[in-house]
Amino acid sequence: MKSLQVLTRMAVLVALGVVASYMMAIPLFGARLFPAQAAINVVAGALLGPWYAALTALMIAALRITLGTGSLLAIPGSLFGALLAGFLYQATRSRLAAMAGEVVGTGVIAALVAYPMAVVLLNNAKAASAGIAFYIIPFGSSSLAGALLGGAVLAVLERWVAPVSARGLTR
């Protein structure tokens, strides 16, 4: 894919992520759950591939932190889902695989990384006393909702805009 196309897609997804963070973030004990990020991760994973999807997620997280609509937990909360969604989509060309990658990447891996960050870096006593499930359940729920939305967006894109695998949009 041409670099201008990649940059344009990334810019649109970053803008959508930042704008949506003002409307769709759900505060929870020092974290802000953001299902729209999960949806963007699924779409970015399919359209851009794993590395550009991760970069897109990182840019959204950095802007959210800077603008006060996200915490430091936005970094692991977005990065791992985007990477895994991109890798699984790239390997299978399956929208369901990208969705599963998002749920596992954010709902499990990111939650496992976020827990020690919350306890050590953010000094979150509630997370420390509640244990590791403190983030797995909400991160998993948020990523599942977002992955379903992202899968629906991909279905629309594949059907009406441009078939993703037929036009090679992931390259």
CSV table of C-alpha atoms in Angstrom, one decimal:
chain,number,residue,atom,x,y,z
A,1,MET,CA,0.0,0.0,0.0
A,2,LYS,CA,1.3,3.4,-0.8
A,3,SER,CA,2.6,5.4,2.2
A,4,LEU,CA,0.2,8.3,1.6
A,5,GLN,CA,-2.7,5.9,1.8
A,6,VAL,CA,-1.3,4.4,5.0
A,7,LEU,CA,-0.8,7.8,6.6
A,8,THR,CA,-4.3,9.0,5.5
A,9,ARG,CA,-5.9,5.9,7.0
A,10,MET,CA,-3.9,6.3,10.2
A,11,ALA,CA,-4.8,10.0,10.5
A,12,VAL,CA,-8.5,9.3,10.0
A,13,LEU,CA,-8.5,6.5,12.6
A,14,VAL,CA,-6.5,8.6,15.1
A,15,ALA,CA,-8.9,11.5,14.7
A,16,LEU,CA,-11.9,9.1,15.2
A,17,GLY,CA,-10.3,7.7,18.3
A,18,VAL,CA,-9.5,11.0,19.9
A,19,VAL,CA,-13.0,12.4,19.1
A,20,ALA,CA,-14.7,9.3,20.4
A,21,SER,CA,-12.7,9.4,23.6
A,22,TYR,CA,-14.8,12.4,24.6
A,23,MET,CA,-18.0,10.6,24.1
A,24,MET,CA,-17.5,6.9,24.8
A,25,ALA,CA,-15.0,6.5,27.7
A,26,ILE,CA,-16.2,4.7,30.8
A,27,PRO,CA,-14.3,5.6,34.0
A,28,LEU,CA,-13.4,2.7,36.2
A,29,PHE,CA,-11.0,2.9,39.2
A,30,GLY,CA,-8.3,4.9,37.6
A,31,ALA,CA,-8.8,3.5,34.1
A,32,ARG,CA,-11.0,4.7,31.4
A,33,LEU,CA,-12.6,1.9,29.4
A,34,PHE,CA,-12.9,2.8,25.8
A,35,PRO,CA,-14.7,0.3,23.5
A,36,ALA,CA,-14.2,2.5,20.5
A,37,GLN,CA,-10.5,1.9,20.7
A,38,ALA,CA,-11.1,-1.8,20.4
A,39,ALA,CA,-13.3,-1.2,17.3
A,40,ILE,CA,-10.5,1.0,15.8
A,41,ASN,CA,-7.9,-1.7,16.6
A,42,VAL,CA,-9.9,-4.3,14.6
A,43,VAL,CA,-10.4,-2.0,11.7
A,44,ALA,CA,-6.7,-0.8,11.8
A,45,GLY,CA,-5.4,-4.4,12.1
A,46,ALA,CA,-7.3,-5.4,8.9
A,47,LEU,CA,-6.7,-2.2,6.9
A,48,LEU,CA,-3.1,-1.4,8.0
A,49,GLY,CA,-1.5,-4.5,9.3
A,50,PRO,CA,-0.1,-5.1,12.8
A,51,TRP,CA,2.7,-2.6,13.0
A,52,TYR,CA,0.7,0.4,11.6
A,53,ALA,CA,-2.3,-0.6,13.7
A,54,ALA,CA,-0.1,-0.6,16.8
A,55,LEU,CA,1.3,2.8,15.9
A,56,THR,CA,-2.2,4.1,15.3
A,57,ALA,CA,-3.3,2.8,18.7
A,58,LEU,CA,-0.2,4.3,20.4
A,59,MET,CA,-0.9,7.7,18.8
A,60,ILE,CA,-4.5,7.6,20.0
A,61,ALA,CA,-3.4,6.6,23.5
A,62,ALA,CA,-0.8,9.4,23.7
A,63,LEU,CA,-3.2,12.0,22.5
A,64,ARG,CA,-5.9,10.8,25.0
A,65,ILE,CA,-3.4,10.9,27.9
A,66,THR,CA,-2.3,14.4,26.8
A,67,LEU,CA,-5.9,15.7,26.5
A,68,GLY,CA,-6.9,14.1,29.8
A,69,THR,CA,-9.4,11.5,28.4
A,70,GLY,CA,-7.1,8.6,29.1
A,71,SER,CA,-4.7,7.3,31.7
A,72,LEU,CA,-1.3,5.6,31.4
A,73,LEU,CA,-3.3,2.4,31.1
A,74,ALA,CA,-4.4,3.5,27.7
A,75,ILE,CA,-1.0,2.4,26.3
A,76,PRO,CA,-1.2,-1.3,27.1
A,77,GLY,CA,-5.0,-1.1,26.8
A,78,SER,CA,-4.7,-0.3,23.1
A,79,LEU,CA,-1.4,-1.5,21.9
A,80,PHE,CA,-1.6,-5.3,22.4
A,81,GLY,CA,-5.1,-5.6,20.9
A,82,ALA,CA,-4.1,-3.7,17.8
A,83,LEU,CA,-1.0,-5.8,17.3
A,84,LEU,CA,-2.7,-9.2,17.8
A,85,ALA,CA,-5.7,-8.1,15.7
A,86,GLY,CA,-3.4,-7.2,12.9
A,87,PHE,CA,-1.3,-10.3,13.1
A,88,LEU,CA,-4.3,-12.6,13.2
A,89,TYR,CA,-6.0,-10.8,10.3
A,90,GLN,CA,-2.8,-10.9,8.3
A,91,ALA,CA,-2.4,-14.6,8.9
A,92,THR,CA,-6.0,-15.6,8.2
A,93,ARG,CA,-7.7,-12.7,6.3
A,94,SER,CA,-10.6,-13.4,8.7
A,95,ARG,CA,-12.6,-10.6,10.4
A,96,LEU,CA,-13.4,-13.0,13.2
A,97,ALA,CA,-9.7,-13.7,13.8
A,98,ALA,CA,-9.0,-9.9,14.0
A,99,MET,CA,-11.9,-9.6,16.5
A,100,ALA,CA,-10.5,-12.5,18.6
A,101,GLY,CA,-7.1,-11.0,18.5
A,102,GLU,CA,-8.4,-7.7,19.9
A,103,VAL,CA,-10.2,-9.5,22.7
A,104,VAL,CA,-7.3,-11.6,23.7
A,105,GLY,CA,-4.8,-8.8,23.2
A,106,THR,CA,-6.7,-6.2,25.2
A,107,GLY,CA,-8.9,-8.3,27.4
A,108,VAL,CA,-6.1,-10.6,28.6
A,109,ILE,CA,-2.6,-9.5,27.7
A,110,ALA,CA,-3.2,-5.8,28.2
A,111,ALA,CA,-5.1,-6.4,31.4
A,112,LEU,CA,-2.1,-8.5,32.7
A,113,VAL,CA,0.3,-5.7,31.8
A,114,ALA,CA,-2.1,-2.9,33.2
A,115,TYR,CA,-2.4,-4.6,36.6
A,116,PRO,CA,1.2,-4.1,37.8
A,117,MET,CA,1.3,-0.6,36.1
A,118,ALA,CA,-1.8,0.4,38.2
A,119,VAL,CA,-0.4,-1.1,41.4
A,120,VAL,CA,3.2,0.2,41.1
A,121,LEU,CA,3.1,3.3,38.8
A,122,LEU,CA,-0.3,4.6,39.7
A,123,ASN,CA,-0.4,3.4,43.3
A,124,ASN,CA,-3.9,2.0,42.9
A,125,ALA,CA,-4.8,0.4,46.2
A,126,LYS,CA,-8.1,-0.9,44.9
A,127,ALA,CA,-6.4,-2.8,42.1
A,128,ALA,CA,-3.8,-4.2,44.5
A,129,SER,CA,-6.4,-5.6,46.9
A,130,ALA,CA,-8.7,-6.9,44.2
A,131,GLY,CA,-6.2,-9.0,42.4
A,132,ILE,CA,-5.5,-9.6,38.7
A,133,ALA,CA,-9.1,-10.1,37.7
A,134,PHE,CA,-9.6,-6.4,38.6
A,135,TYR,CA,-8.6,-5.5,35.0
A,136,ILE,CA,-9.3,-8.7,33.1
A,137,ILE,CA,-13.1,-8.5,33.5
A,138,PRO,CA,-13.5,-4.8,32.5
A,139,PHE,CA,-10.8,-4.8,29.8
A,140,GLY,CA,-12.3,-8.0,28.4
A,141,SER,CA,-15.9,-6.7,28.4
A,142,SER,CA,-14.8,-3.4,26.8
A,143,SER,CA,-12.7,-5.1,24.2
A,144,LEU,CA,-15.5,-7.6,23.4
A,145,ALA,CA,-18.0,-4.8,22.8
A,146,GLY,CA,-15.5,-2.9,20.7
A,147,ALA,CA,-14.5,-5.9,18.7
A,148,LEU,CA,-18.1,-6.6,17.8
A,149,LEU,CA,-18.4,-3.0,16.6
A,150,GLY,CA,-15.1,-3.2,14.7
A,151,GLY,CA,-16.2,-6.5,13.1
A,152,ALA,CA,-19.4,-4.8,11.9
A,153,VAL,CA,-17.5,-1.9,10.5
A,154,LEU,CA,-15.2,-4.3,8.7
A,155,ALA,CA,-18.2,-6.2,7.3
A,156,VAL,CA,-19.6,-2.9,5.9
A,157,LEU,CA,-16.2,-1.9,4.4
A,158,GLU,CA,-15.8,-5.4,2.8
A,159,ARG,CA,-19.3,-5.4,1.4
A,160,TRP,CA,-19.9,-1.8,0.3
A,161,VAL,CA,-16.6,0.2,0.1
A,162,ALA,CA,-13.8,-2.1,-1.0
A,163,PRO,CA,-13.3,-5.8,-0.4
A,164,VAL,CA,-10.4,-5.8,1.9
A,165,SER,CA,-8.6,-8.9,0.7
A,166,ALA,CA,-9.5,-8.4,-3.0
A,167,ARG,CA,-7.9,-5.0,-3.2
A,168,GLY,CA,-4.9,-5.8,-1.0
A,169,LEU,CA,-5.7,-3.1,1.6
A,170,THR,CA,-3.6,-4.7,4.2
A,171,ARG,CA,-0.3,-4.4,2.4
